[in-house]
Coordinates of C-alpha atoms in Angstrom, one line a residue:
Chain A
M9 CA 0.0 0.0 0.0
A10 CA 2.8 2.3 0.9
N11 CA 4.3 2.3 -2.6
L12 CA 1.1 3.4 -4.3
P13 CA 1.8 7.1 -4.4
E14 CA 5.3 6.3 -5.7
N15 CA 3.6 4.3 -8.5
A16 CA 1.3 7.1 -9.3
T17 CA 4.2 9.5 -9.6
L18 CA 6.0 7.1 -11.9
R19 CA 3.0 6.6 -14.0
R20 CA 2.5 10.3 -14.3
S21 CA 6.0 11.0 -15.4
L22 CA 5.8 8.1 -17.9
A23 CA 2.6 9.6 -19.3
L24 CA 4.3 13.0 -19.6
G25 CA 7.3 11.4 -21.3
P26 CA 6.2 11.8 -24.9
A27 CA 5.3 15.5 -24.3
V28 CA 8.7 16.2 -22.6
L29 CA 10.5 14.3 -25.4
I30 CA 8.8 16.4 -28.2
V31 CA 9.3 19.7 -26.4
G32 CA 12.9 18.7 -25.7
A33 CA 13.8 17.4 -29.1
F34 CA 11.9 19.9 -31.3
M35 CA 12.1 23.0 -29.2
L36 CA 14.8 23.0 -26.5
V37 CA 17.5 21.3 -28.5
P38 CA 17.2 23.6 -31.6
V39 CA 17.0 26.7 -29.4
A40 CA 20.1 25.5 -27.5
I41 CA 22.0 25.0 -30.8
M42 CA 21.0 28.5 -31.8
G43 CA 22.1 29.9 -28.5
V44 CA 25.5 28.2 -28.7
Y45 CA 26.0 29.2 -32.4
S46 CA 25.3 32.8 -31.5
F47 CA 28.5 32.8 -29.3
L48 CA 30.8 31.2 -31.9
E49 CA 32.9 32.7 -34.7
A50 CA 31.6 32.8 -38.3
K51 CA 33.4 30.7 -40.8
S52 CA 34.1 32.5 -44.1
F53 CA 31.7 30.4 -46.3
G54 CA 29.0 29.7 -43.8
G55 CA 29.0 27.5 -40.8
V56 CA 30.9 28.3 -37.5
T57 CA 34.3 27.8 -36.0
W58 CA 34.3 26.4 -32.5
S59 CA 35.8 29.3 -30.6
F60 CA 34.0 31.6 -28.3
S61 CA 33.1 35.1 -29.5
G62 CA 30.7 37.7 -28.4
D63 CA 31.0 39.5 -31.8
A64 CA 27.5 38.6 -32.9
Y65 CA 26.0 40.6 -30.0
V66 CA 28.5 43.4 -30.3
Q67 CA 27.5 43.7 -33.9
L68 CA 23.9 44.4 -32.8
F69 CA 24.8 47.6 -31.1
Y70 CA 28.1 48.7 -32.7
E71 CA 28.9 49.2 -36.3
R72 CA 32.2 48.0 -37.5
L73 CA 33.3 50.7 -39.9
L74 CA 34.8 49.5 -43.2
D75 CA 38.2 50.2 -41.8
D76 CA 37.4 47.9 -38.8
S77 CA 37.0 50.5 -36.0
L78 CA 33.8 50.2 -33.9
R79 CA 31.2 52.9 -33.6
L80 CA 27.9 52.8 -31.6
S81 CA 25.2 52.3 -34.1
S82 CA 21.4 52.2 -34.1
G83 CA 21.2 50.5 -37.5
Y84 CA 20.0 47.1 -36.2
L85 CA 18.0 48.6 -33.4
I86 CA 16.1 50.6 -36.1
I87 CA 15.3 47.3 -37.9
I88 CA 14.0 45.8 -34.6
A89 CA 11.9 49.0 -33.9
R90 CA 10.5 48.9 -37.5
S91 CA 9.6 45.2 -37.1
F92 CA 7.9 46.0 -33.8
F93 CA 6.0 48.9 -35.3
L94 CA 4.7 46.9 -38.3
A95 CA 3.8 44.0 -36.1
L96 CA 1.9 46.3 -33.8
V97 CA 0.0 47.9 -36.8
A98 CA -0.8 44.4 -38.1
T99 CA -2.1 43.4 -34.6
V100 CA -4.3 46.5 -34.2
S101 CA -5.8 46.2 -37.6
C102 CA -6.4 42.5 -37.2
L103 CA -8.2 43.4 -33.9
I104 CA -10.3 46.1 -35.5
V105 CA -11.4 43.9 -38.4
G106 CA -11.4 40.6 -36.4
F107 CA -13.5 41.5 -33.4
P108 CA -16.6 42.5 -35.3
V109 CA -16.3 39.3 -37.4
A110 CA -15.9 37.2 -34.3
W111 CA -18.9 39.0 -32.8
F112 CA -21.0 38.4 -35.9
I113 CA -20.2 34.7 -36.0
A114 CA -20.9 34.3 -32.2
R115 CA -24.3 35.8 -32.7
R116 CA -25.3 33.5 -35.5
P117 CA -27.7 30.6 -34.7
L118 CA -25.7 27.6 -33.3
G119 CA -26.1 25.5 -36.5
Q120 CA -24.6 28.2 -38.8
R121 CA -21.5 29.1 -36.7
N122 CA -19.4 26.1 -37.9
M123 CA -20.0 27.2 -41.5
W124 CA -18.8 30.7 -40.8
I125 CA -15.7 29.4 -39.0
L126 CA -15.0 27.2 -42.0
L127 CA -15.2 30.2 -44.3
I128 CA -12.7 32.0 -42.1
T129 CA -10.2 29.2 -42.4
I130 CA -10.5 28.7 -46.1
P131 CA -7.6 31.0 -47.0
F132 CA -5.4 28.8 -44.9
W133 CA -5.9 26.0 -47.4
T134 CA -3.9 27.9 -50.0
N135 CA -0.1 28.4 -49.9
Q136 CA 0.9 31.6 -48.1
L137 CA 3.2 32.5 -50.9
V138 CA 0.5 32.3 -53.5
R139 CA -1.8 34.4 -51.3
T140 CA 0.9 37.0 -50.9
F141 CA 1.6 37.1 -54.6
A142 CA -2.1 37.8 -55.2
W143 CA -1.7 41.0 -53.3
I144 CA 0.9 42.1 -55.8
I145 CA -1.8 41.9 -58.5
I146 CA -4.3 43.8 -56.3
L147 CA -2.0 46.6 -55.1
G148 CA 0.4 46.8 -58.0
R149 CA 0.6 49.3 -60.8
N150 CA -2.3 48.7 -63.2
G151 CA -3.6 46.4 -60.5
V152 CA -7.2 45.7 -59.4
I153 CA -7.3 48.8 -57.2
E154 CA -5.7 51.2 -59.6
A155 CA -7.7 50.0 -62.7
P156 CA -10.9 52.0 -61.9
F157 CA -8.9 55.1 -61.1
R158 CA -7.2 54.8 -64.4
W159 CA -10.5 54.1 -66.2
A160 CA -12.0 57.2 -64.6
G161 CA -9.1 59.3 -65.8
L162 CA -7.9 60.1 -62.2
L163 CA -4.6 58.4 -62.9
G164 CA -2.6 59.3 -66.0
E165 CA -0.2 57.2 -68.0
G166 CA 2.9 56.6 -65.9
E167 CA 1.2 57.7 -62.6
T168 CA 0.6 55.3 -59.7
L169 CA -1.1 55.3 -56.3
G170 CA 2.2 53.8 -55.0
L171 CA 0.4 51.2 -52.9
M172 CA 2.9 48.4 -53.7
Y173 CA 6.4 48.2 -52.2
S174 CA 5.5 50.3 -49.2
D175 CA 5.1 49.8 -45.4
F176 CA 1.4 50.0 -46.1
A177 CA 1.6 47.0 -48.4
I178 CA 3.5 45.0 -45.7
A179 CA 0.8 45.9 -43.1
V180 CA -2.0 44.8 -45.5
G181 CA -0.2 41.5 -46.2
L182 CA 0.4 40.8 -42.5
T183 CA -3.2 41.6 -41.5
Y184 CA -4.6 39.5 -44.3
T185 CA -2.3 36.5 -43.5
F186 CA -2.9 36.5 -39.7
I187 CA -6.5 37.6 -39.3
P188 CA -7.9 34.0 -38.7
L189 CA -5.5 33.8 -35.8
M190 CA -7.3 36.8 -34.3
V191 CA -10.9 35.8 -35.1
L192 CA -10.8 32.3 -33.8
P193 CA -9.7 32.9 -30.2
I194 CA -12.0 36.0 -29.9
Y195 CA -14.8 33.9 -31.2
A196 CA -14.1 31.2 -28.7
S197 CA -14.4 33.8 -25.9
L198 CA -17.5 35.4 -27.3
E199 CA -19.2 32.1 -27.8
K200 CA -19.0 31.4 -24.1
L201 CA -20.3 34.9 -23.2
D202 CA -23.7 34.8 -21.6
F203 CA -25.7 37.3 -23.6
S204 CA -28.2 37.7 -20.8
L205 CA -25.5 39.8 -19.1
V206 CA -25.6 42.2 -22.1
E207 CA -29.4 42.4 -21.7
A208 CA -29.1 42.9 -18.0
G209 CA -26.8 45.8 -18.7
A210 CA -29.3 47.3 -21.1
D211 CA -32.1 46.9 -18.4
L212 CA -29.9 48.8 -16.0
Y213 CA -29.8 51.8 -18.4
S214 CA -26.2 51.4 -19.5
S215 CA -25.4 52.9 -22.9
R216 CA -24.3 50.7 -25.7
W217 CA -20.8 51.8 -25.3
E218 CA -20.8 51.1 -21.6
T219 CA -22.2 47.6 -22.2
F220 CA -19.5 47.0 -24.7
S221 CA -16.6 48.4 -22.7
R222 CA -17.7 47.1 -19.2
I223 CA -19.3 43.8 -20.0
V224 CA -18.3 42.5 -23.5
I225 CA -14.6 43.5 -23.5
P226 CA -13.7 42.3 -20.0
L227 CA -15.4 39.0 -20.6
S228 CA -13.7 38.4 -24.0
K229 CA -10.4 39.7 -22.8
P230 CA -8.7 36.3 -22.7
G231 CA -9.6 35.8 -26.4
I232 CA -8.4 39.3 -27.3
V233 CA -5.1 38.8 -25.6
A234 CA -4.6 35.4 -27.1
G235 CA -5.5 36.7 -30.5
C236 CA -3.1 39.7 -30.2
L237 CA -0.3 37.4 -29.2
L238 CA -1.0 34.9 -32.0
V239 CA -0.9 37.8 -34.5
F240 CA 1.9 39.8 -33.0
I241 CA 4.5 37.1 -32.6
P242 CA 4.5 35.7 -36.1
S243 CA 4.3 39.2 -37.6
L244 CA 7.4 40.2 -35.7
G245 CA 9.4 37.5 -37.6
A246 CA 7.5 37.7 -40.8
F247 CA 9.6 37.2 -43.8
I248 CA 7.5 36.7 -46.9
Q249 CA 5.4 39.9 -46.7
P250 CA 8.3 42.4 -46.2
D251 CA 10.2 40.7 -49.0
L252 CA 7.4 40.5 -51.6
L253 CA 5.1 43.4 -50.7
G254 CA 7.7 45.8 -49.1
G255 CA 10.1 45.4 -52.0
G256 CA 12.9 44.4 -49.7
K257 CA 14.1 48.0 -49.4
K258 CA 14.0 48.0 -45.6
L259 CA 15.2 45.1 -43.7
M260 CA 12.9 43.5 -41.1
L261 CA 13.9 41.1 -38.4
G262 CA 12.9 38.0 -40.4
T263 CA 14.6 39.2 -43.6
L264 CA 17.7 40.1 -41.6
V265 CA 18.0 36.6 -40.1
Q266 CA 17.5 35.1 -43.5
F267 CA 20.2 37.3 -45.0
Q268 CA 22.7 36.3 -42.4
F269 CA 22.2 32.6 -43.1
S270 CA 22.3 33.0 -46.9
T271 CA 24.3 35.7 -48.6
A272 CA 26.0 37.2 -45.6
R273 CA 27.1 33.7 -44.4
N274 CA 27.2 35.0 -40.8
W275 CA 25.5 32.2 -38.9
P276 CA 26.4 33.5 -35.4
F277 CA 24.9 36.9 -36.1
G278 CA 21.8 35.3 -37.5
S279 CA 21.5 33.2 -34.4
A280 CA 22.0 36.2 -32.2
I281 CA 19.2 38.1 -33.9
A282 CA 17.0 35.0 -33.6
M283 CA 17.8 34.8 -29.9
I284 CA 16.9 38.5 -29.4
L285 CA 13.7 37.9 -31.2
L286 CA 13.0 34.8 -29.0
A287 CA 13.7 36.9 -25.9
F288 CA 11.0 39.4 -27.0
V289 CA 8.5 36.7 -27.6
I290 CA 9.2 35.1 -24.2
A291 CA 8.7 38.5 -22.6
F292 CA 5.4 38.9 -24.3
L293 CA 4.3 35.5 -23.3
M294 CA 5.1 36.2 -19.7
L295 CA 3.1 39.4 -19.9
Y296 CA 0.3 37.3 -21.2
A297 CA 0.6 34.8 -18.4
R298 CA 0.4 37.6 -15.9
A299 CA -2.6 39.1 -17.6
A300 CA -4.3 35.7 -17.6
R301 CA -3.5 35.2 -13.9
G302 CA -4.9 38.6 -13.2
A303 CA -8.1 37.8 -15.1
K304 CA -8.5 34.6 -13.2
A305 CA -8.0 36.3 -9.9
M306 CA -10.6 38.8 -10.8
E307 CA -13.1 36.0 -11.6
M308 CA -12.4 34.4 -8.3
R309 CA -13.0 37.6 -6.4
R310 CA -16.5 37.8 -8.0
Chain B
M29 CA -1.8 -24.3 -65.3
K30 CA -3.1 -20.9 -65.2
L31 CA -1.6 -20.4 -61.7
K32 CA 1.8 -21.6 -63.0
T33 CA 1.7 -19.1 -65.9
T34 CA 0.9 -16.3 -63.5
L35 CA 3.7 -17.4 -61.3
L36 CA 6.2 -17.5 -64.1
T37 CA 5.1 -14.2 -65.4
S38 CA 5.6 -12.6 -62.1
V39 CA 9.0 -14.1 -61.7
A40 CA 9.9 -12.9 -65.1
L41 CA 8.6 -9.4 -64.3
T42 CA 10.5 -9.4 -61.0
L43 CA 13.7 -10.3 -62.9
A44 CA 13.1 -7.6 -65.4
A45 CA 12.5 -5.1 -62.7
G46 CA 15.6 -6.3 -61.1
A47 CA 17.5 -5.6 -64.3
V48 CA 16.3 -2.0 -64.3
N49 CA 17.1 -1.6 -60.7
A50 CA 20.6 -2.9 -61.4
E51 CA 21.2 0.3 -63.4
G52 CA 20.6 2.0 -60.1
K53 CA 19.8 5.5 -59.1
L54 CA 21.0 9.0 -59.6
N55 CA 20.2 11.8 -57.2
I56 CA 20.5 15.2 -58.7
Y57 CA 20.5 18.4 -56.6
N58 CA 19.9 21.3 -59.0
W59 CA 18.6 24.8 -59.0
T60 CA 14.8 25.2 -58.9
D61 CA 13.2 25.2 -62.4
Y62 CA 16.6 24.4 -63.9
T63 CA 16.3 20.8 -65.0
S64 CA 14.6 20.0 -68.3
P65 CA 12.1 17.3 -67.7
E66 CA 12.6 16.1 -71.3
V67 CA 16.3 15.6 -70.6
I68 CA 15.6 13.5 -67.5
E69 CA 13.0 11.5 -69.3
K70 CA 15.4 10.8 -72.2
F71 CA 18.3 10.0 -69.8
E72 CA 16.1 7.5 -67.9
K73 CA 15.0 5.9 -71.1
E74 CA 18.4 5.5 -72.6
T75 CA 20.2 4.3 -69.5
G76 CA 17.6 2.8 -67.3
I77 CA 18.9 4.8 -64.4
D78 CA 16.3 6.1 -62.0
V79 CA 16.6 9.8 -61.4
T80 CA 15.5 11.7 -58.3
L81 CA 15.6 15.5 -58.4
D82 CA 15.9 17.8 -55.4
T83 CA 16.2 21.6 -55.8
Y84 CA 17.8 24.6 -54.1
D85 CA 17.6 28.3 -54.7
T86 CA 21.0 29.7 -53.9
N87 CA 24.6 28.5 -54.0
E88 CA 24.7 29.3 -50.3
T89 CA 21.9 26.9 -49.6
L90 CA 23.8 24.2 -51.5
L91 CA 27.0 24.9 -49.7
A92 CA 25.3 25.0 -46.3
K93 CA 23.6 21.7 -47.0
L94 CA 26.7 19.9 -48.0
Q95 CA 28.7 21.4 -45.1
A96 CA 26.1 20.3 -42.7
G97 CA 26.8 16.7 -44.0
A98 CA 23.9 16.2 -46.4
T99 CA 24.4 13.0 -48.3
G100 CA 22.7 11.1 -51.0
Y101 CA 23.4 13.6 -53.8
D102 CA 25.3 12.4 -56.8
I103 CA 25.2 15.5 -59.0
I104 CA 25.3 19.1 -57.8
V105 CA 25.3 22.3 -59.9
P106 CA 27.3 25.1 -58.3
T107 CA 28.1 28.3 -60.1
S108 CA 31.6 29.2 -61.3
N109 CA 32.3 31.6 -58.4
F110 CA 31.4 28.9 -55.8
V111 CA 33.3 26.0 -57.5
P112 CA 36.7 26.8 -55.9
I113 CA 35.0 26.8 -52.5
F114 CA 33.5 23.3 -53.0
I115 CA 36.9 22.1 -54.1
S116 CA 38.9 23.7 -51.3
E117 CA 36.4 22.6 -48.7
G118 CA 36.8 19.0 -50.0
L119 CA 33.1 18.7 -50.7
V120 CA 33.5 17.3 -54.2
Q121 CA 35.3 14.4 -55.9
E122 CA 38.1 14.6 -58.3
F123 CA 37.8 12.9 -61.7
D124 CA 39.0 13.5 -65.2
A125 CA 36.5 15.4 -67.3
A126 CA 38.5 14.9 -70.4
E127 CA 38.1 11.1 -70.1
L128 CA 34.4 11.4 -70.7
P129 CA 33.8 10.7 -74.4
N130 CA 31.5 13.6 -75.0
F131 CA 34.0 16.1 -73.5
K132 CA 35.2 16.6 -77.1
H133 CA 32.0 18.5 -77.8
V134 CA 32.8 21.2 -75.2
A135 CA 33.5 24.5 -76.9
E136 CA 37.1 25.7 -76.6
R137 CA 36.5 28.6 -74.1
W138 CA 34.9 26.3 -71.5
R139 CA 37.6 23.6 -71.5
E140 CA 40.1 25.5 -69.4
V141 CA 38.6 27.8 -66.9
D142 CA 39.9 29.8 -63.9
W143 CA 37.5 28.3 -61.4
D144 CA 38.6 24.6 -62.1
P145 CA 42.0 24.6 -63.8
G146 CA 42.3 21.5 -65.9
R147 CA 38.6 20.6 -65.4
K148 CA 39.5 18.1 -62.6
Y149 CA 36.3 18.4 -60.7
S150 CA 33.6 19.7 -63.1
V151 CA 32.1 19.7 -66.5
P152 CA 30.5 22.8 -67.9
F153 CA 26.7 23.3 -67.8
T154 CA 24.5 26.2 -68.9
W155 CA 25.9 29.7 -68.5
G156 CA 24.7 33.3 -68.8
S157 CA 25.2 36.8 -67.7
A158 CA 23.7 39.4 -65.3
S159 CA 23.3 42.9 -66.5
I160 CA 20.4 45.3 -66.7
A161 CA 17.3 45.3 -68.9
Y162 CA 15.1 48.2 -69.6
R163 CA 12.0 49.6 -71.4
P164 CA 13.2 51.9 -74.2
D165 CA 9.6 52.8 -75.0
L166 CA 9.2 54.2 -71.4
L167 CA 12.7 55.5 -70.9
G168 CA 12.9 57.3 -74.3
K169 CA 16.6 56.4 -74.9
T170 CA 19.0 53.5 -75.2
I171 CA 21.3 52.5 -72.5
D172 CA 25.0 51.8 -73.1
S173 CA 26.4 52.4 -69.6
Y174 CA 25.6 51.6 -66.0
A175 CA 25.3 55.4 -65.4
D176 CA 21.6 55.3 -66.3
F177 CA 21.2 52.5 -63.7
F178 CA 23.1 54.0 -60.8
E179 CA 22.3 57.6 -61.5
P180 CA 19.0 57.3 -63.3
P181 CA 17.5 60.0 -65.6
E182 CA 14.2 61.5 -64.3
A183 CA 11.9 59.1 -66.2
A184 CA 13.4 56.1 -64.3
Q185 CA 13.7 57.6 -60.9
G186 CA 11.8 55.5 -58.4
R187 CA 11.3 52.9 -61.0
I188 CA 14.6 50.9 -60.6
S189 CA 14.7 47.3 -59.6
V190 CA 17.9 45.9 -58.0
F191 CA 18.9 42.3 -57.2
K192 CA 18.2 41.2 -53.6
S193 CA 21.6 39.7 -52.9
P194 CA 24.8 41.8 -53.1
E195 CA 26.9 39.6 -55.4
E196 CA 26.0 41.0 -58.8
I197 CA 25.1 44.5 -57.7
V198 CA 28.4 45.1 -55.9
N199 CA 30.2 43.8 -59.0
Q200 CA 28.2 46.0 -61.2
A201 CA 29.2 48.9 -59.0
H202 CA 32.8 47.8 -59.3
L203 CA 32.5 47.7 -63.1
Y204 CA 31.0 51.2 -63.2
L205 CA 33.6 52.6 -60.8
G206 CA 36.5 50.8 -62.4
S207 CA 37.5 49.0 -59.2
P208 CA 38.4 45.3 -59.0
F209 CA 35.9 42.6 -58.0
C210 CA 36.3 41.3 -54.4
S211 CA 38.2 44.5 -53.4
E212 CA 39.7 44.3 -49.9
D213 CA 40.3 48.0 -49.9
P214 CA 37.9 49.8 -47.5
G215 CA 38.3 53.0 -49.5
E216 CA 37.1 51.3 -52.7
M217 CA 34.3 49.6 -50.9
Q218 CA 33.3 53.0 -49.3
K219 CA 32.9 54.3 -52.9
V220 CA 30.7 51.3 -53.8
Q221 CA 28.6 51.9 -50.7
D222 CA 28.3 55.6 -51.5
L223 CA 27.2 54.7 -55.0
L224 CA 24.6 52.2 -53.8
M225 CA 23.3 54.6 -51.1
A226 CA 22.9 57.4 -53.7
Q227 CA 21.0 55.0 -56.0
K228 CA 18.7 53.8 -53.2
P229 CA 16.2 56.7 -53.3
Y230 CA 15.5 55.8 -56.9
V231 CA 15.0 52.1 -56.2
L232 CA 11.5 50.7 -56.1
V233 CA 12.4 47.2 -55.1
Y234 CA 15.3 44.9 -54.2
S235 CA 14.3 41.6 -55.6
S236 CA 15.8 38.8 -57.7
E237 CA 12.4 37.5 -58.9
G238 CA 9.6 38.9 -61.0
M239 CA 11.7 41.2 -63.0
N240 CA 9.7 40.6 -66.2
D241 CA 6.4 41.3 -64.4
R242 CA 7.6 44.6 -63.1
L243 CA 9.2 45.7 -66.4
L244 CA 6.1 44.7 -68.4
N245 CA 3.5 46.4 -66.1
G246 CA 5.7 49.5 -66.0
D247 CA 6.3 49.5 -62.3
V248 CA 10.0 49.4 -63.2
I249 CA 11.8 50.9 -66.2
I250 CA 15.4 49.7 -65.5
S251 CA 16.0 46.4 -63.8
D252 CA 18.9 44.2 -62.8
H253 CA 18.3 41.1 -64.9
W254 CA 19.5 37.7 -66.0
N255 CA 20.0 37.3 -69.8
G256 CA 18.0 34.1 -70.1
Y257 CA 15.1 35.5 -68.1
A258 CA 15.3 38.8 -70.0
F259 CA 15.0 36.8 -73.2
K260 CA 11.7 35.4 -72.0
G261 CA 10.7 38.9 -71.0
R262 CA 11.4 40.3 -74.5
E263 CA 9.3 37.6 -76.1
L264 CA 6.4 38.5 -73.7
A265 CA 6.9 42.2 -74.4
E266 CA 6.7 41.6 -78.1
E267 CA 3.4 39.8 -77.7
Q268 CA 2.1 42.8 -75.8
G269 CA 3.4 45.4 -78.2
K270 CA 6.0 46.6 -75.7
E271 CA 9.8 46.9 -75.8
L272 CA 12.2 45.2 -73.4
V273 CA 15.9 45.2 -74.1
Y274 CA 18.8 43.5 -72.3
A275 CA 21.6 45.9 -72.2
Y276 CA 25.3 45.2 -72.8
P277 CA 26.8 48.3 -71.0
K278 CA 30.3 49.3 -72.2
E279 CA 31.6 48.6 -68.7
G280 CA 30.8 44.9 -69.1
V281 CA 28.2 42.3 -68.0
I282 CA 28.8 39.8 -65.1
G283 CA 29.2 36.3 -66.4
W284 CA 28.4 33.2 -64.5
A285 CA 28.7 29.5 -65.5
D286 CA 27.1 26.6 -63.8
N287 CA 29.0 23.3 -63.5
L288 CA 28.1 19.7 -62.9
M289 CA 30.1 18.3 -59.9
I290 CA 30.1 15.1 -57.9
P291 CA 29.8 15.5 -54.1
A292 CA 32.5 13.6 -52.1
S293 CA 29.6 11.6 -50.5
A294 CA 28.1 10.5 -53.8
E295 CA 27.0 6.9 -53.8
N296 CA 26.4 6.5 -57.5
L297 CA 29.7 7.7 -58.9
E298 CA 29.5 5.9 -62.3
N299 CA 25.9 7.0 -62.8
A300 CA 27.0 10.6 -62.1
K301 CA 29.6 10.3 -64.8
T302 CA 27.2 8.8 -67.2
F303 CA 24.9 11.8 -66.6
M304 CA 27.7 14.2 -67.2
N305 CA 28.6 12.5 -70.4
F306 CA 25.0 12.5 -71.5
M307 CA 24.6 16.2 -70.8
M308 CA 27.6 17.1 -73.0
D309 CA 25.9 15.6 -76.0
P310 CA 24.9 18.6 -78.2
E311 CA 21.3 17.4 -78.6
N312 CA 20.8 17.0 -74.9
M313 CA 22.4 20.2 -73.9
A314 CA 20.2 21.9 -76.5
L315 CA 17.1 20.5 -74.8
Q316 CA 18.4 21.9 -71.5
S317 CA 19.1 25.3 -73.0
N318 CA 15.6 25.4 -74.6
F319 CA 14.1 24.7 -71.2
T320 CA 16.0 27.2 -69.2
G321 CA 16.6 29.9 -71.9
Y322 CA 20.3 29.9 -71.1
G323 CA 23.1 29.2 -73.5
G324 CA 25.2 26.0 -73.2
P325 CA 28.9 25.3 -73.5
I326 CA 28.6 22.7 -76.2
A327 CA 29.8 23.4 -79.7
G328 CA 27.2 22.3 -82.2
Q329 CA 24.3 22.4 -79.8
A330 CA 22.9 25.5 -81.7
E331 CA 21.4 23.4 -84.5
F332 CA 19.2 21.6 -82.0
M333 CA 18.0 24.8 -80.3
D334 CA 14.8 26.7 -80.8
A335 CA 15.2 29.1 -83.6
S336 CA 14.1 32.1 -81.4
M337 CA 17.0 31.3 -79.0
R338 CA 19.6 30.8 -81.6
D339 CA 19.2 34.4 -82.8
A340 CA 18.5 36.0 -79.4
P341 CA 20.9 38.8 -78.6
E342 CA 20.4 38.0 -74.8
I343 CA 21.7 34.5 -75.2
N344 CA 24.3 35.2 -77.9
A345 CA 26.2 38.3 -76.7
P346 CA 27.4 40.7 -79.5
D347 CA 31.0 40.1 -80.4
D348 CA 32.2 43.4 -78.8
A349 CA 30.3 42.7 -75.5
K350 CA 32.6 42.5 -72.5
V351 CA 31.8 39.5 -70.2
V352 CA 33.6 39.5 -66.9
F353 CA 33.3 36.3 -64.8
S354 CA 33.0 36.8 -61.1
F355 CA 34.9 34.6 -58.6
A356 CA 34.6 33.8 -54.9
C357 CA 35.9 36.5 -52.7
S358 CA 38.3 36.1 -49.8
A359 CA 36.7 36.2 -46.3
K360 CA 37.9 39.8 -45.8
A361 CA 36.4 41.0 -49.1
Q362 CA 33.2 39.1 -48.5
S363 CA 32.8 40.6 -45.1
L364 CA 33.2 44.1 -46.6
I365 CA 30.6 43.3 -49.2
D366 CA 28.2 42.1 -46.5
R367 CA 28.7 45.2 -44.4
V368 CA 28.2 47.4 -47.4
W369 CA 25.0 45.6 -48.3
T370 CA 23.6 45.6 -44.7
N371 CA 24.4 49.4 -44.5
V372 CA 22.5 50.0 -47.8
L373 CA 19.4 48.0 -46.8
R374 CA 18.9 48.7 -43.2

């Protein structure tokens, strides 16, 4: 009898085994390799030499002038800031578009909702590259948007609205790509929302805005936070949209990492940037965990 | 009785299949969209060797894969400037190209090359050049110098397209400035950087894909371009009543030549050599050229090539055109190039 708890522990750890194995083999080990590589020296034609070097991190903040002297430089920090800004824009626009959509679906009769969810996920069936290319046709010169302007004589020969190859195009591409990741978690929250609470609010003479801001938003907060994280994190490292829609004129984090591993053949620096990116992501996840704990605490107080 | 026949048939079939299998396999690792399916079909039919194709998109990817210990490839197709790296890193096998019977078809200028003296590790494959292409109908003039590319006239400002990776564009800048490729001189590289920075405000996009799309829809008027790809662009332009010209600037165009090589880890050595020999047959190389739109190194392949390609100025450079082959830079020069490029793009 005495060894039963021990048995249970053993059984539990065995049951957890596969999960630990997968997380270990497919997440921790690659991240560890990346971390180690970021502290090594770059080999001239790609790959690394096994000697310790902090160069990759120095490079983030200092510029090595062409004559090899160091100077404090904001170059890479600007790239990081730009990536953050665009990821933020994508997240906000996903939220603005995604919330009403999620609300709309959650208010459909039960039998219809699955059909609407299915419609939301349809774009995921097509390759992301193809979908991004489609935006070139829509936004480009003589594209779908410009054609009516040209037809109406508002755009002359050789003139363009300049939608393509801009930060605007990147933001559109990111929003379009990641919007299902915003809609689905918000929908999941809204679906559980007890709409009699909304009615109760109305009965107590709250305005529509008050009902929305004091009842709907707090109750759907977990979905909103999850959706924002799911959009923000991949946007931060996005690679295809800046490249295809932004014209590759301004480096973003994702493009910068890719460049280090390909043409620049500087694997340690690429790893260092990836580590920095990872640090940011972890920071955001911790913020999320705190927010989620806070929400739970609030619920318990009630 | 019937059962017996069936049994016999299946035994016979198994034996026949075994005979085909005995010819073995060949695993080719080539550039994306760069292997003529007709060539592979013909090769499989003639030799009974079973070909598997895998593809990459940059020399760097190929190098990284082999360095990381990728095995199972019998044929790789690195570009001339990367060939010395593969040789010095010991990633490829030595053999004697001249011993292959069809080596006699190789045109004179491709037999002895800087990147593989004596052709000890490679046989030549398709080759081409990188330069600029433009829309004379939109630009209103012809281009005979990189000046219009780096310091564009008003009509082309904001409508320039530049390659995404620094190799060719830095070399084009060297050609324009008159400095040597792979310069290790910070002063010279500073001038290259200044030139590229001054060009940047006029650049619409840095990309190595979709050049024809952008030139044809008018997004771009002058674009970095590959000769074979520009040839296809010109054909499209003619269909649409537009003009697209691949320029041979007086400063020169950047030449590149792909090569067939055998990785050190290759398991089907003899089949790899059979493939190399097969490719050097004029008719087969012509099939490959027709598919990719790039010229080949085989004398006598022209008569098997599509008529449109035979006469294309993009594929057959004019006699007075300067073709400068790039080569792999030293680590020091490469790091200067990378820094210049990161400075330009950040």
